[in-house]
Short mmCIF file of C-alpha atoms and ligand atoms in Angstrom, two decimals:
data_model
loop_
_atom_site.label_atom_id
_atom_site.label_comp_id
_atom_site.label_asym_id
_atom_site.label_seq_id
_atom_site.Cartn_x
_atom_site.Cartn_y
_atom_site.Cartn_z
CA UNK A 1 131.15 240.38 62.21
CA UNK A 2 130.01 242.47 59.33
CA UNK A 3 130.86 241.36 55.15
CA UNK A 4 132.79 244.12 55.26
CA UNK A 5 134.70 242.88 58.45
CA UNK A 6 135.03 239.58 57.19
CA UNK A 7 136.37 240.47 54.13
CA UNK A 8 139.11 242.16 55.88
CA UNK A 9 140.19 239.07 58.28
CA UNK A 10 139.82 237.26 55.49
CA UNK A 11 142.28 239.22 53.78
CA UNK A 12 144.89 239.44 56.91
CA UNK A 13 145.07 235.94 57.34
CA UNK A 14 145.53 235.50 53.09
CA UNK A 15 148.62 237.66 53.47
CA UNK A 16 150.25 235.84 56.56
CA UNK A 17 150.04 232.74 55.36
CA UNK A 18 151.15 233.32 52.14
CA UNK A 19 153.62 234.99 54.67
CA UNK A 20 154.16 238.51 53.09
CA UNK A 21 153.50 241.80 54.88
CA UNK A 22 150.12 242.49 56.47
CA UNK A 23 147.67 244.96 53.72
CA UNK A 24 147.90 248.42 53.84
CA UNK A 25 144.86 250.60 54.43
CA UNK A 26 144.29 251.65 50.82
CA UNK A 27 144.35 247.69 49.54
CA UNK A 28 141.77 246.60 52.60
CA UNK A 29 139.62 249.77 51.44
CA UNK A 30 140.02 248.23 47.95
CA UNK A 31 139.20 244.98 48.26
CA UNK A 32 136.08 245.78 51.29
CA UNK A 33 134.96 248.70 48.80
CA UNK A 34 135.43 251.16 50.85
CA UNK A 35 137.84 254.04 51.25
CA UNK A 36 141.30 254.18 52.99
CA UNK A 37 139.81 255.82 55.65
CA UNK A 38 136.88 253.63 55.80
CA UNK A 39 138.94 250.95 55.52
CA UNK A 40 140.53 252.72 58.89
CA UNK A 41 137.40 252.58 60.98
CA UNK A 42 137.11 248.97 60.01
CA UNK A 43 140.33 247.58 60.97
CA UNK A 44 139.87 249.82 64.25
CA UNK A 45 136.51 248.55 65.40
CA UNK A 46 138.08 244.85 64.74
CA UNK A 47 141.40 245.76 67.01
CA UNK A 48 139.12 247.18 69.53
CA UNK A 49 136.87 243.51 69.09
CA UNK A 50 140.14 241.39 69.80
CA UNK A 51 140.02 239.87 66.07
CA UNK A 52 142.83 241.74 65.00
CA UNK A 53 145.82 243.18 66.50
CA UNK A 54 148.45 245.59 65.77
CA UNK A 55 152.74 245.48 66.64
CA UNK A 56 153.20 248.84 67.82
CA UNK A 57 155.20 251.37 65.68
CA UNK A 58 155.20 248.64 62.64
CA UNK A 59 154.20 249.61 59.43
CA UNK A 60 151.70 247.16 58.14
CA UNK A 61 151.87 245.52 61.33
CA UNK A 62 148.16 243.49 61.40
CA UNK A 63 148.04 240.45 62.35
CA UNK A 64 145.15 238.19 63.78
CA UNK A 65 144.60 238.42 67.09
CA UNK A 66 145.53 234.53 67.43
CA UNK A 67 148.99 234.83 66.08
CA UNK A 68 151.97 233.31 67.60
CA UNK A 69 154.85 234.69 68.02
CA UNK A 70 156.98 233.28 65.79
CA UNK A 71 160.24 234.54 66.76
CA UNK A 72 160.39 233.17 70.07
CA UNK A 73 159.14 229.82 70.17
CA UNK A 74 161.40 226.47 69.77
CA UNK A 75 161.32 224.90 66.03
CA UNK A 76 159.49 222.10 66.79
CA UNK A 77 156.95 223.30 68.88
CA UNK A 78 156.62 225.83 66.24
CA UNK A 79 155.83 223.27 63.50
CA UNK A 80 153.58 221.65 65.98
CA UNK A 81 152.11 225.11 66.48
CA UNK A 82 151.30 225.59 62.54
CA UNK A 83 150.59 221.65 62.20
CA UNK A 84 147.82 222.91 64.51
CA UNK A 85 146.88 225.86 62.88
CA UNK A 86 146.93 223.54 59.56
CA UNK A 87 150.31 225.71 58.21
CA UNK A 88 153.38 224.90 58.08
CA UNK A 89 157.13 226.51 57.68
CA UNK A 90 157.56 225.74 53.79
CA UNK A 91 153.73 227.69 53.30
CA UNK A 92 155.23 230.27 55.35
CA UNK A 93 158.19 230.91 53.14
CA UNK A 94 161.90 231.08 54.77
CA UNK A 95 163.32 234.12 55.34
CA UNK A 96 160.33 236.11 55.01
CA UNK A 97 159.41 238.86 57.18
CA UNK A 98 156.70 237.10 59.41
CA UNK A 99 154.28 239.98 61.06
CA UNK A 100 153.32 238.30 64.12
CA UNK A 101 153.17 239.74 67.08
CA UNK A 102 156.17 239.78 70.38
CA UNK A 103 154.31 238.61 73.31
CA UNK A 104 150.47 237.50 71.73
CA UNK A 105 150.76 233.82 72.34
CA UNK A 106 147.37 232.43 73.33
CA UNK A 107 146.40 229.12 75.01
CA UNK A 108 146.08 226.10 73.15
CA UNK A 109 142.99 225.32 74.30
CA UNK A 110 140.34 226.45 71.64
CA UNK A 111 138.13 227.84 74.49
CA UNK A 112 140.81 230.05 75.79
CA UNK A 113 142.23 233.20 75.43
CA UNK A 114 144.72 233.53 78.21
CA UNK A 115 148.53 234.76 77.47
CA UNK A 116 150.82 232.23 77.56
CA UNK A 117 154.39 232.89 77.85
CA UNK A 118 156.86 232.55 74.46
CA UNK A 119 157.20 228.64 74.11
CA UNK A 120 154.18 227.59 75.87
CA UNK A 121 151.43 226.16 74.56
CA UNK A 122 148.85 226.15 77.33
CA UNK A 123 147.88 228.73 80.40
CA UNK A 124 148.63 227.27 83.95
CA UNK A 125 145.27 226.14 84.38
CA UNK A 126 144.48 224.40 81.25
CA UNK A 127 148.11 223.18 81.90
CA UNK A 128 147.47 221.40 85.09
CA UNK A 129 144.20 220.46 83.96
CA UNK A 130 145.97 217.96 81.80
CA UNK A 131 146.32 214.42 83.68
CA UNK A 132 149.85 214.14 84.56
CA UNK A 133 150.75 211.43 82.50
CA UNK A 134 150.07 213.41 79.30
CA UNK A 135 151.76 216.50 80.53
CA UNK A 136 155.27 214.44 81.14
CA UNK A 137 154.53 212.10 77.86
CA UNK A 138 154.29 215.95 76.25
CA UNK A 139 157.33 217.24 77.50
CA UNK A 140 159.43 214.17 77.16
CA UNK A 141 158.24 214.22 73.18
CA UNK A 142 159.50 218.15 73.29
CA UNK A 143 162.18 217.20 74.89
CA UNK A 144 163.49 214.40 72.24
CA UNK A 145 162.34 216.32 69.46
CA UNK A 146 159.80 213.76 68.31
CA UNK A 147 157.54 216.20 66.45
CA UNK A 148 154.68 213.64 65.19
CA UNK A 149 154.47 212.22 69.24
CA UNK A 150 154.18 215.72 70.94
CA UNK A 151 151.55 216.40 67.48
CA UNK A 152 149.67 213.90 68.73
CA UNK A 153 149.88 214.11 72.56
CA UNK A 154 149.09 217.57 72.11
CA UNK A 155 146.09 217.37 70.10
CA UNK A 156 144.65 214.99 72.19
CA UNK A 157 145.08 217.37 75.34
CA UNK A 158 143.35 219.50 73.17
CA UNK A 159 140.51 217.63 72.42
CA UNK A 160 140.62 216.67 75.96
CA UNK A 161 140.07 219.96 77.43
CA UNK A 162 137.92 220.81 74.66
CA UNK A 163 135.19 218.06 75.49
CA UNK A 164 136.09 218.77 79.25
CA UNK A 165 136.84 215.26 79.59
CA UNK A 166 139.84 216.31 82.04
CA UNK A 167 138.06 218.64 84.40
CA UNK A 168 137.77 215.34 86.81
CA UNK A 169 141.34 215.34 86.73
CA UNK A 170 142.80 216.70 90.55
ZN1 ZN B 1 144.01 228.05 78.82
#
């Protein structure tokens, strides 16, 4: 990535955690130094890298590339979700308008980029990766809402898969 480039995640990811709507064209020019239309060119070579994405037909619709689908997925695995991402709902702000994208959810897994369905926090494989003990221990915390348990079971089947300390697993 470019200053320029980085200036302009930078700035994306400012404005969705602080969760107001995504920068228009003329404040990313501002801020990169550049004009509305460079600032254009920018944001399109970073959509075309994967680092940012766009929800079609939205006005200031950016978003980063990584960003869950709020909308659709269960409260606590939501909080989980942002505990993860080190956010949380209050930094978010209730009620605002949250620009993240319908259907972008990514694996967990911080090697991964495969869709996962809304809810879901791994892909099939990285899924069944996971020794089967933590995968019911992980759905049993979901299941009884025990937010700092399913935190923790799935960090550590994040840092398992991360180390590939589970790719023994059958
Ligand atoms: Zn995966």
């Amino acid at each position: 990535m470019t200053p320029r480039e980085t200036v302009v995640v930078d700035m994306v990811r400012e404005r969705l955690q602080a969760g107001v709507a995504a920068p228009s064209l003329r404040e990313i020019g501002s801020r990169a130094g550049v004009s509305a239309a460079g600032a254009k060119g920018i944001v399109d070579r970073l959509v075309s890298q994967g680092v940012l994405a766009r929800i079609p037909a939205a006005r200031r619709s950016l978003r980063l590339a990584d960003g869950i689908d709020l909308r659709g997925v269960a409260s606590d695995a939501l909080r989980a979700e942002l505990a993860r991402r080190g956010e949380t709902l209050d930094a978010l702000g209730a009620g605002t308008r949250l620009a993240f994208a319908k259907g972008a959810v990514t694996c967990a897994a911080d090697c991964c980029q495969v869709q996962v369905e809304r809810g879901k926090l791994f892909c099939r494989r990285h899924w069944f990766t996971l020794p089967r003990v933590l995968r019911e221990d992980i759905l049993r915390a979901f299941a009884a809402k025990d937010v700092t348990r399913y935190q923790e079971l799935v960090a550590r089947a994040r840092d398992g898969i991360d180390s590939g300390r589970f790719e023994v697993w059958p």
